[in-house]
Coordinates of C-alpha atoms and ligand atoms in Angstrom, one line a residue:
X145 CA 0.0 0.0 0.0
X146 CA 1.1 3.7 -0.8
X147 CA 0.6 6.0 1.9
X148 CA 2.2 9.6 2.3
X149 CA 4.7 9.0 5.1
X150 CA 3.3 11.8 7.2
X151 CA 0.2 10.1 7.0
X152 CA 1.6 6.8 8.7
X153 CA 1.3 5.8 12.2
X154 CA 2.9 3.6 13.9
X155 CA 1.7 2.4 17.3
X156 CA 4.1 -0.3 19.0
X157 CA 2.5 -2.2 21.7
X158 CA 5.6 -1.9 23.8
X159 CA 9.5 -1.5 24.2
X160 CA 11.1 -2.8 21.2
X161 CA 14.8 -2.7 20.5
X162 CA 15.8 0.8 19.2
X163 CA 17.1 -0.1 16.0
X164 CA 13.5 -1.0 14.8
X165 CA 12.3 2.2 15.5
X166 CA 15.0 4.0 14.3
X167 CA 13.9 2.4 11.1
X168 CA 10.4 3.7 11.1
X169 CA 11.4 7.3 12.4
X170 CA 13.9 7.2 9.6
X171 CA 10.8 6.7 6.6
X172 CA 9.4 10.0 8.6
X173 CA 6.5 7.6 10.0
X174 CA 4.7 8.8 13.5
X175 CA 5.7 6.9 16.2
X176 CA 3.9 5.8 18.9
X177 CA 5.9 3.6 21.7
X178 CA 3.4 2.4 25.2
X179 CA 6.0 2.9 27.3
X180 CA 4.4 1.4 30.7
X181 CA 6.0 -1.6 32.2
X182 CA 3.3 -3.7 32.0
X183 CA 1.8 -4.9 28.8
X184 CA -1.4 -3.2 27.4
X185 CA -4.8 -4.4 28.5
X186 CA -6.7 -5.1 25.0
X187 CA -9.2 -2.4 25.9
X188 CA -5.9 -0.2 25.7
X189 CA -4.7 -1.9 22.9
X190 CA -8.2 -1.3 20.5
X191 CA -8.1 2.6 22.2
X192 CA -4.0 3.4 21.0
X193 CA -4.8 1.7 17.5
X194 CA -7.7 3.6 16.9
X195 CA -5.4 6.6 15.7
X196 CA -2.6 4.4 14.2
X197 CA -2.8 3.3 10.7
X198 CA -0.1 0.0 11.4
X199 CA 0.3 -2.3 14.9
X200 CA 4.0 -3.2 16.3
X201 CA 3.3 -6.4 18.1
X202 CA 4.3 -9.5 20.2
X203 CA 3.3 -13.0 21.6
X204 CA 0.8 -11.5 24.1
X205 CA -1.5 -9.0 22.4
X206 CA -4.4 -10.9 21.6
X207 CA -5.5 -10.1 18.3
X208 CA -8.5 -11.5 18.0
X209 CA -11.9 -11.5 16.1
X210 CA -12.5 -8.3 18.8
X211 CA -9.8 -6.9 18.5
X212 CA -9.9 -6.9 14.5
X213 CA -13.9 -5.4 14.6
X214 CA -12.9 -2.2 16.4
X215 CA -9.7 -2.0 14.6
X216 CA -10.7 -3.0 11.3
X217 CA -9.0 0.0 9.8
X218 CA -5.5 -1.1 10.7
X219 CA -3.3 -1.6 7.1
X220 CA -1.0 -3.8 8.4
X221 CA -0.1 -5.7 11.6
X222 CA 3.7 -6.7 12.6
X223 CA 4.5 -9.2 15.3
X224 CA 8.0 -9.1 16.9
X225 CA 8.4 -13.1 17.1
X226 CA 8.0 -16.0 14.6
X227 CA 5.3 -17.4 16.2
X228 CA 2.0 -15.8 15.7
X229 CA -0.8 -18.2 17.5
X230 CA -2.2 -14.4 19.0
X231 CA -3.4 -13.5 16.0
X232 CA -6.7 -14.7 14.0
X233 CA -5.4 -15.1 11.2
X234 CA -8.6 -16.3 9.2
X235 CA -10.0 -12.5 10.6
X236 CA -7.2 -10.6 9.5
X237 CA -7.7 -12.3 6.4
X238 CA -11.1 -11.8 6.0
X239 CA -10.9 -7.8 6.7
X240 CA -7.6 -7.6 4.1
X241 CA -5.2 -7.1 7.2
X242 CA -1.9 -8.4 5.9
X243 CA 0.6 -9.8 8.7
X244 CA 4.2 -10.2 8.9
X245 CA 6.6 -12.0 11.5
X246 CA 10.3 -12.5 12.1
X247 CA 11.6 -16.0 10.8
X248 CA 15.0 -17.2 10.7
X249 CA 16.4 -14.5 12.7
X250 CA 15.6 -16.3 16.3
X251 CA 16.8 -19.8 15.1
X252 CA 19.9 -20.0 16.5
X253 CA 19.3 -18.3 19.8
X254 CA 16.4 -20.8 20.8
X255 CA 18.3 -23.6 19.4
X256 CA 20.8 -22.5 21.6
X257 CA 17.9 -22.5 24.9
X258 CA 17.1 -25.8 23.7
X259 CA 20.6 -27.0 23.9
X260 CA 21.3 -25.8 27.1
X261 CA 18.1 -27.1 28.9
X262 CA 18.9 -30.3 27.6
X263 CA 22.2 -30.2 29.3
X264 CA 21.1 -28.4 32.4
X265 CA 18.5 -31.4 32.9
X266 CA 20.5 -34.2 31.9
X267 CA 22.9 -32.9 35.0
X268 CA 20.6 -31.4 37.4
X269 CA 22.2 -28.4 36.7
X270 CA 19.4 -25.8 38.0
X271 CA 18.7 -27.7 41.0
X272 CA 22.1 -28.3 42.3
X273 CA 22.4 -24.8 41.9
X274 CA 19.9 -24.2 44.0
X275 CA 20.9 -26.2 46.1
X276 CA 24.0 -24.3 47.0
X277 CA 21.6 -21.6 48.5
X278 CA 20.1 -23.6 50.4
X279 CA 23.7 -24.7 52.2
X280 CA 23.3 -28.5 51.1
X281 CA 27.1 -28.5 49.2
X282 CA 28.4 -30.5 52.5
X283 CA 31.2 -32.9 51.3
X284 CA 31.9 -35.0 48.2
X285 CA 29.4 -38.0 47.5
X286 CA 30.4 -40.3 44.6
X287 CA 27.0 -41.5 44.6
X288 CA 24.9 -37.8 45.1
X289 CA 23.3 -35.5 42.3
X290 CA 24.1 -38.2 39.2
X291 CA 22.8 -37.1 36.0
X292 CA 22.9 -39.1 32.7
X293 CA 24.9 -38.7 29.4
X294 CA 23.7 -37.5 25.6
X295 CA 27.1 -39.0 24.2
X296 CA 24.9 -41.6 21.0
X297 CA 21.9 -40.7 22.6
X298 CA 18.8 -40.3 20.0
X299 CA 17.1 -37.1 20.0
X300 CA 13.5 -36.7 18.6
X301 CA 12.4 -33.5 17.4
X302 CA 8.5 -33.0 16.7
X303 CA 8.7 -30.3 14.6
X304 CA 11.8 -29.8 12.5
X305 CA 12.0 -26.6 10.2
X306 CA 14.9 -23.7 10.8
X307 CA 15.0 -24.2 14.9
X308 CA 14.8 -27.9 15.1
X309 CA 17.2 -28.2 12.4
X310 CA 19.6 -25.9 14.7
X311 CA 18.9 -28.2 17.2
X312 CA 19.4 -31.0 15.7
X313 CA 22.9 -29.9 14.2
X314 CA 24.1 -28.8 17.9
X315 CA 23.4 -32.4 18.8
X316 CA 24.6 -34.3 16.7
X317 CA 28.1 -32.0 16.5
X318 CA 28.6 -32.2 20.2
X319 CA 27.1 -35.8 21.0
X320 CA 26.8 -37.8 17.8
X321 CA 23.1 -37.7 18.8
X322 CA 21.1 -39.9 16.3
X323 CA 18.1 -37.5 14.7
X324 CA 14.9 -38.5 14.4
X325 CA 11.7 -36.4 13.6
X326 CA 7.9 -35.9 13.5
X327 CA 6.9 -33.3 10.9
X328 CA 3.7 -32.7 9.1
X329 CA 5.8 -32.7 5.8
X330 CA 9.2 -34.2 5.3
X331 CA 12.3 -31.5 5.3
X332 CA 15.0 -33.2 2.8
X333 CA 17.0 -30.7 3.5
X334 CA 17.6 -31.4 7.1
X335 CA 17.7 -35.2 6.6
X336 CA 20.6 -34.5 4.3
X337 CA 22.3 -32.3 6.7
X338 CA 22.1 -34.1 9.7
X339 CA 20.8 -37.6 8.6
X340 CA 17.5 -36.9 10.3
X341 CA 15.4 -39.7 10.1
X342 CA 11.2 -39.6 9.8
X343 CA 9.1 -41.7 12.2
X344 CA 5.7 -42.0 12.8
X345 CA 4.4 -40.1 16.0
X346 CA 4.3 -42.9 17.9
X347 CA 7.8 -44.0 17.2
X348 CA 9.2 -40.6 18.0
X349 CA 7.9 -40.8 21.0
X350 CA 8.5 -44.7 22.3
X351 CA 12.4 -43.8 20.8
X352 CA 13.9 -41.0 22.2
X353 CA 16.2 -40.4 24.9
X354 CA 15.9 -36.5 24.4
X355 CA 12.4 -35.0 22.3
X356 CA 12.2 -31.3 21.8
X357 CA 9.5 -29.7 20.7
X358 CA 9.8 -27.4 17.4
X359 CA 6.2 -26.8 16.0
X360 CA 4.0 -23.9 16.2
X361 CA 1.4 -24.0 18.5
X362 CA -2.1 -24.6 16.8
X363 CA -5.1 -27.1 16.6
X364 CA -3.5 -30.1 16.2
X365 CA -0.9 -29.5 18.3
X366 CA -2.6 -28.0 21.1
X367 CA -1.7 -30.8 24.2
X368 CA -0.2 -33.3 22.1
X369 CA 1.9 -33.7 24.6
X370 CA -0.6 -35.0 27.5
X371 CA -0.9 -38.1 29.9
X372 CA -0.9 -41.0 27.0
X373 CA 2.2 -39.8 25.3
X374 CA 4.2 -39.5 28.5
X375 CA 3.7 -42.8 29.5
X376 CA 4.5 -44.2 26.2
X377 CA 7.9 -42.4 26.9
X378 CA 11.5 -44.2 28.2
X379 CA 11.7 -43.7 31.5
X380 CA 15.2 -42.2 31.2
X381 CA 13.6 -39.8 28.4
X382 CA 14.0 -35.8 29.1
X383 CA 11.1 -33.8 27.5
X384 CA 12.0 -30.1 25.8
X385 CA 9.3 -27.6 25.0
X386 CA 11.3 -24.3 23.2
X387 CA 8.0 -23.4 21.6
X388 CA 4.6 -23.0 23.1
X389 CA 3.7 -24.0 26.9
X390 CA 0.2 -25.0 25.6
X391 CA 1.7 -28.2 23.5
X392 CA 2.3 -29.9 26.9
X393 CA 0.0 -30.7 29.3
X394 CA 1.6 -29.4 32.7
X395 CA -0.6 -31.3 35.2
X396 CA 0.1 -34.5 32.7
X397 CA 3.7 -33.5 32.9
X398 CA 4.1 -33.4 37.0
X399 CA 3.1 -36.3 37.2
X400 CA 5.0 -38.5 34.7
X401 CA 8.1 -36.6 36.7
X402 CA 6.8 -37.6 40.1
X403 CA 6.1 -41.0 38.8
X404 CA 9.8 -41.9 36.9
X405 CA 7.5 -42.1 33.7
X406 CA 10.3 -39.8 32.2
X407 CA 13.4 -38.6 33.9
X408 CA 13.4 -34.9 33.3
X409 CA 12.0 -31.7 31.6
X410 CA 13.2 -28.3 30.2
X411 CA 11.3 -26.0 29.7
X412 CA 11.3 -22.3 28.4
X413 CA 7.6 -21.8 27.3
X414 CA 4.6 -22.3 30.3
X415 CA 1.1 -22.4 30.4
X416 CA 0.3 -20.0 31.5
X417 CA 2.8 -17.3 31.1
X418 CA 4.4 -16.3 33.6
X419 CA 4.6 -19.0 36.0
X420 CA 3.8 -18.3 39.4
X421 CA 6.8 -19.1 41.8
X422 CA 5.1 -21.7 43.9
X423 CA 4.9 -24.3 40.6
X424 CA 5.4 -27.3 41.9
X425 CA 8.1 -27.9 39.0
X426 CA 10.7 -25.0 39.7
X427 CA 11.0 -27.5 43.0
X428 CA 11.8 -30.5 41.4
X429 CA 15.3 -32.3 40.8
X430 CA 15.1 -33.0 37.1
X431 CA 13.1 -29.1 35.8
X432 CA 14.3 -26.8 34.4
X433 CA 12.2 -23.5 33.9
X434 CA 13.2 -20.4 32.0
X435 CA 11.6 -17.1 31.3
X436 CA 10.4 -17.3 27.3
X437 CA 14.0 -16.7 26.7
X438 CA 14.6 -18.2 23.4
X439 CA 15.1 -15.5 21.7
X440 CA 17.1 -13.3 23.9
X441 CA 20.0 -12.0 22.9
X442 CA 20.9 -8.6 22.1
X443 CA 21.8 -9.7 18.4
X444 CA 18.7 -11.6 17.6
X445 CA 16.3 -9.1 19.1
X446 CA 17.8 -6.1 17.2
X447 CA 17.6 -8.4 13.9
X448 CA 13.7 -9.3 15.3
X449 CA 13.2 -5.4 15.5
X450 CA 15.0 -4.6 12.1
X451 CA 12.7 -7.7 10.3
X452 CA 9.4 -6.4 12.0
X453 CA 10.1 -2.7 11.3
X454 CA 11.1 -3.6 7.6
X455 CA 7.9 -5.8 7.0
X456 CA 5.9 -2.4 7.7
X457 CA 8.4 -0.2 5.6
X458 CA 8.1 -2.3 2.6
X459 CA 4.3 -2.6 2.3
X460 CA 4.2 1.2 2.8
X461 CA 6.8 1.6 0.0
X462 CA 4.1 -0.4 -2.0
X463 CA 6.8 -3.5 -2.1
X464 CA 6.1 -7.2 -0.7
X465 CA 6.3 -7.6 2.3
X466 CA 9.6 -9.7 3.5
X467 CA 8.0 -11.7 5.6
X468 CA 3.9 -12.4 5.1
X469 CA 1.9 -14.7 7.1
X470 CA -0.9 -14.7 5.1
X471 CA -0.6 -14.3 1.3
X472 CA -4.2 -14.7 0.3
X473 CA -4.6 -11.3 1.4
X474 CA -3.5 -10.2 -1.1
X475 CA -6.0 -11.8 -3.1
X476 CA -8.6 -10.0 -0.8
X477 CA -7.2 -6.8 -1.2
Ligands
DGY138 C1 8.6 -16.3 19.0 O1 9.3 -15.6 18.2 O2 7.6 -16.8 18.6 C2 9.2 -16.5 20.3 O3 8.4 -17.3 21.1 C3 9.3 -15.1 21.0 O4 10.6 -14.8 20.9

């Protein structure tokens, strides 16, 4: 879409890294940043868009069918993350709303999350940490706070596009981990590169001594992880979830931990978000819980921040849009 600069308006639904809206100040665009520290309510949220002509967006802003009938008018939308399960698509669709995200960008940094929670867990890492504090470090026992190797280990990813294939590659360089996947499409690419292997749901989960989760969050995969599939896990298995807390069941979870159904968990995504401290898991030997840090870094958020600012640039330069979530709107439009 063309629009006069001056006639732009940006509104950016909180504190973004600088170098994105250095971008849009530098097209002459207005610039509106909430600059509370506490996310907007989405009564705010419809009442700031109202006089802004695009939305600067992330993970929690519900952008739903009620949001998109009182802000209709909005030409484009712009979320700061890859994942995009907050907005209704179909609606912003339907009312010729185009949407853009931030692939690629985040790959390695959550790859890198994923990594690390796998070896924080398979070594109690968090825990014994903890444990410090709590003055329990008394003397050397040869047979205290054991974890368990990767070394040949088979990791399962369900879910293997730019992340999982990180993942996979960090595995398999630093442990000769075997790969094995569950994808809704085969990715040659990755079996090429890392010898991935595809197996049915079922065998993914029976076979792995590490699965990490890779998918985005929608219908289908909305608690695929619940009380049959943990107990159809190896008991020495440790579950990852890098992606979206609501893939796993967390009362399912507990108690596959607390029953030695599987030995461990990592986790950097919740349901809900943000955990309250008195989770029964942030107590528990084999957890490890982080803060939706997957794509913190200082590099990938300014890249995030460049990539969501560019998306809106573009379209208003009347070019495609880098990074479109839903094409067929621009059969609509
Ligand atoms: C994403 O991009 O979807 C992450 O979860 C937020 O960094």
């Amino acid at each position: 879409m063309k629009r006069e600069a001056k006639d732009v308006k940006v509104l950016l639904s909180r504190q973004f890294p600088e170098r994105g809206i250095k971008i849009l100040r530098q097209e002459g665009y207005g610039v509106t940043v909430w600059d509370k520290d506490r996310p907007m309510t989405q009564k705010e949220l419809i009442e700031n868009s109202r006089s802004h002509t695009a939305l600067f967006c992330t993970l929690s802003e519900k952008i739903d069918k009620v949001f998109l009938d009182e802000c209709s008018h909005l030409d484009i939308i712009s979320q700061f993350g890859v994942g995009y399960d907050n907005i209704d698509i179909y609606q912003a669709t339907r009312r010729g709303i185009p949407v853009g995200n931030t692939p690629g960008v985040l790959s390695d940094a959550t790859a890198d999350v994923a990594f690390g929670l796998m070896i924080s867990v398979s070594r109690k890492m968090g825990y014994l940490h903890k444990s410090i504090l709590r003055g329990d470090w008394n003397y050397f026992r040869p047979n205290a706070n054991l974890g368990i190797e990767l070394k040949n280990k088979i990791l399962g990813l369900f879910g293997l596009g730019r992340i999982g294939l990180e993942m996979a590659k960090r595995c398999r360089g630093a442990y000769n981990m075997e790969i094995i996947y569950h994808n809704r499409s085969r990715n040659s690419e990755a079996e090429r590169e890392t010898g991935a292997k595809y197996v049915s749901f079922n065998d993914l989960v029976q076979s792995s001594d590490v699965l990490s989760v890779h998918t985005s969050l929608n219908q289908e995969t909305t608690g695929r992880f619940d009380k049959k599939v943990f107990d159809m896990m190896k008991p020495s298995a440790i579950f990852i979830n890098t992606a979206r807390g609501q893939i796993h069941n967390e009362e399912d979870l507990i108690h596959a931990l607390d029953n030695g159904i599987i030995w461990g968990a990592g986790l950097d995504v919740t349901n809900p978000e943000p955990m309250l401290p008195s989770n029964r898991l942030l107590s528990m030997e084999n957890v490890m819980v982080l803060p939706h840090i997957g794509s913190a870094t200082v590099e990938t958020r300014n890249k995030m921040a460049e990539l969501a600012a560019l998306n809106i640039k573009e379209f208003y330069r009347g070019k495609d849009i880098p990074n479109l979530v839903n094409p067929e709107v621009l059969k609509t439009g």
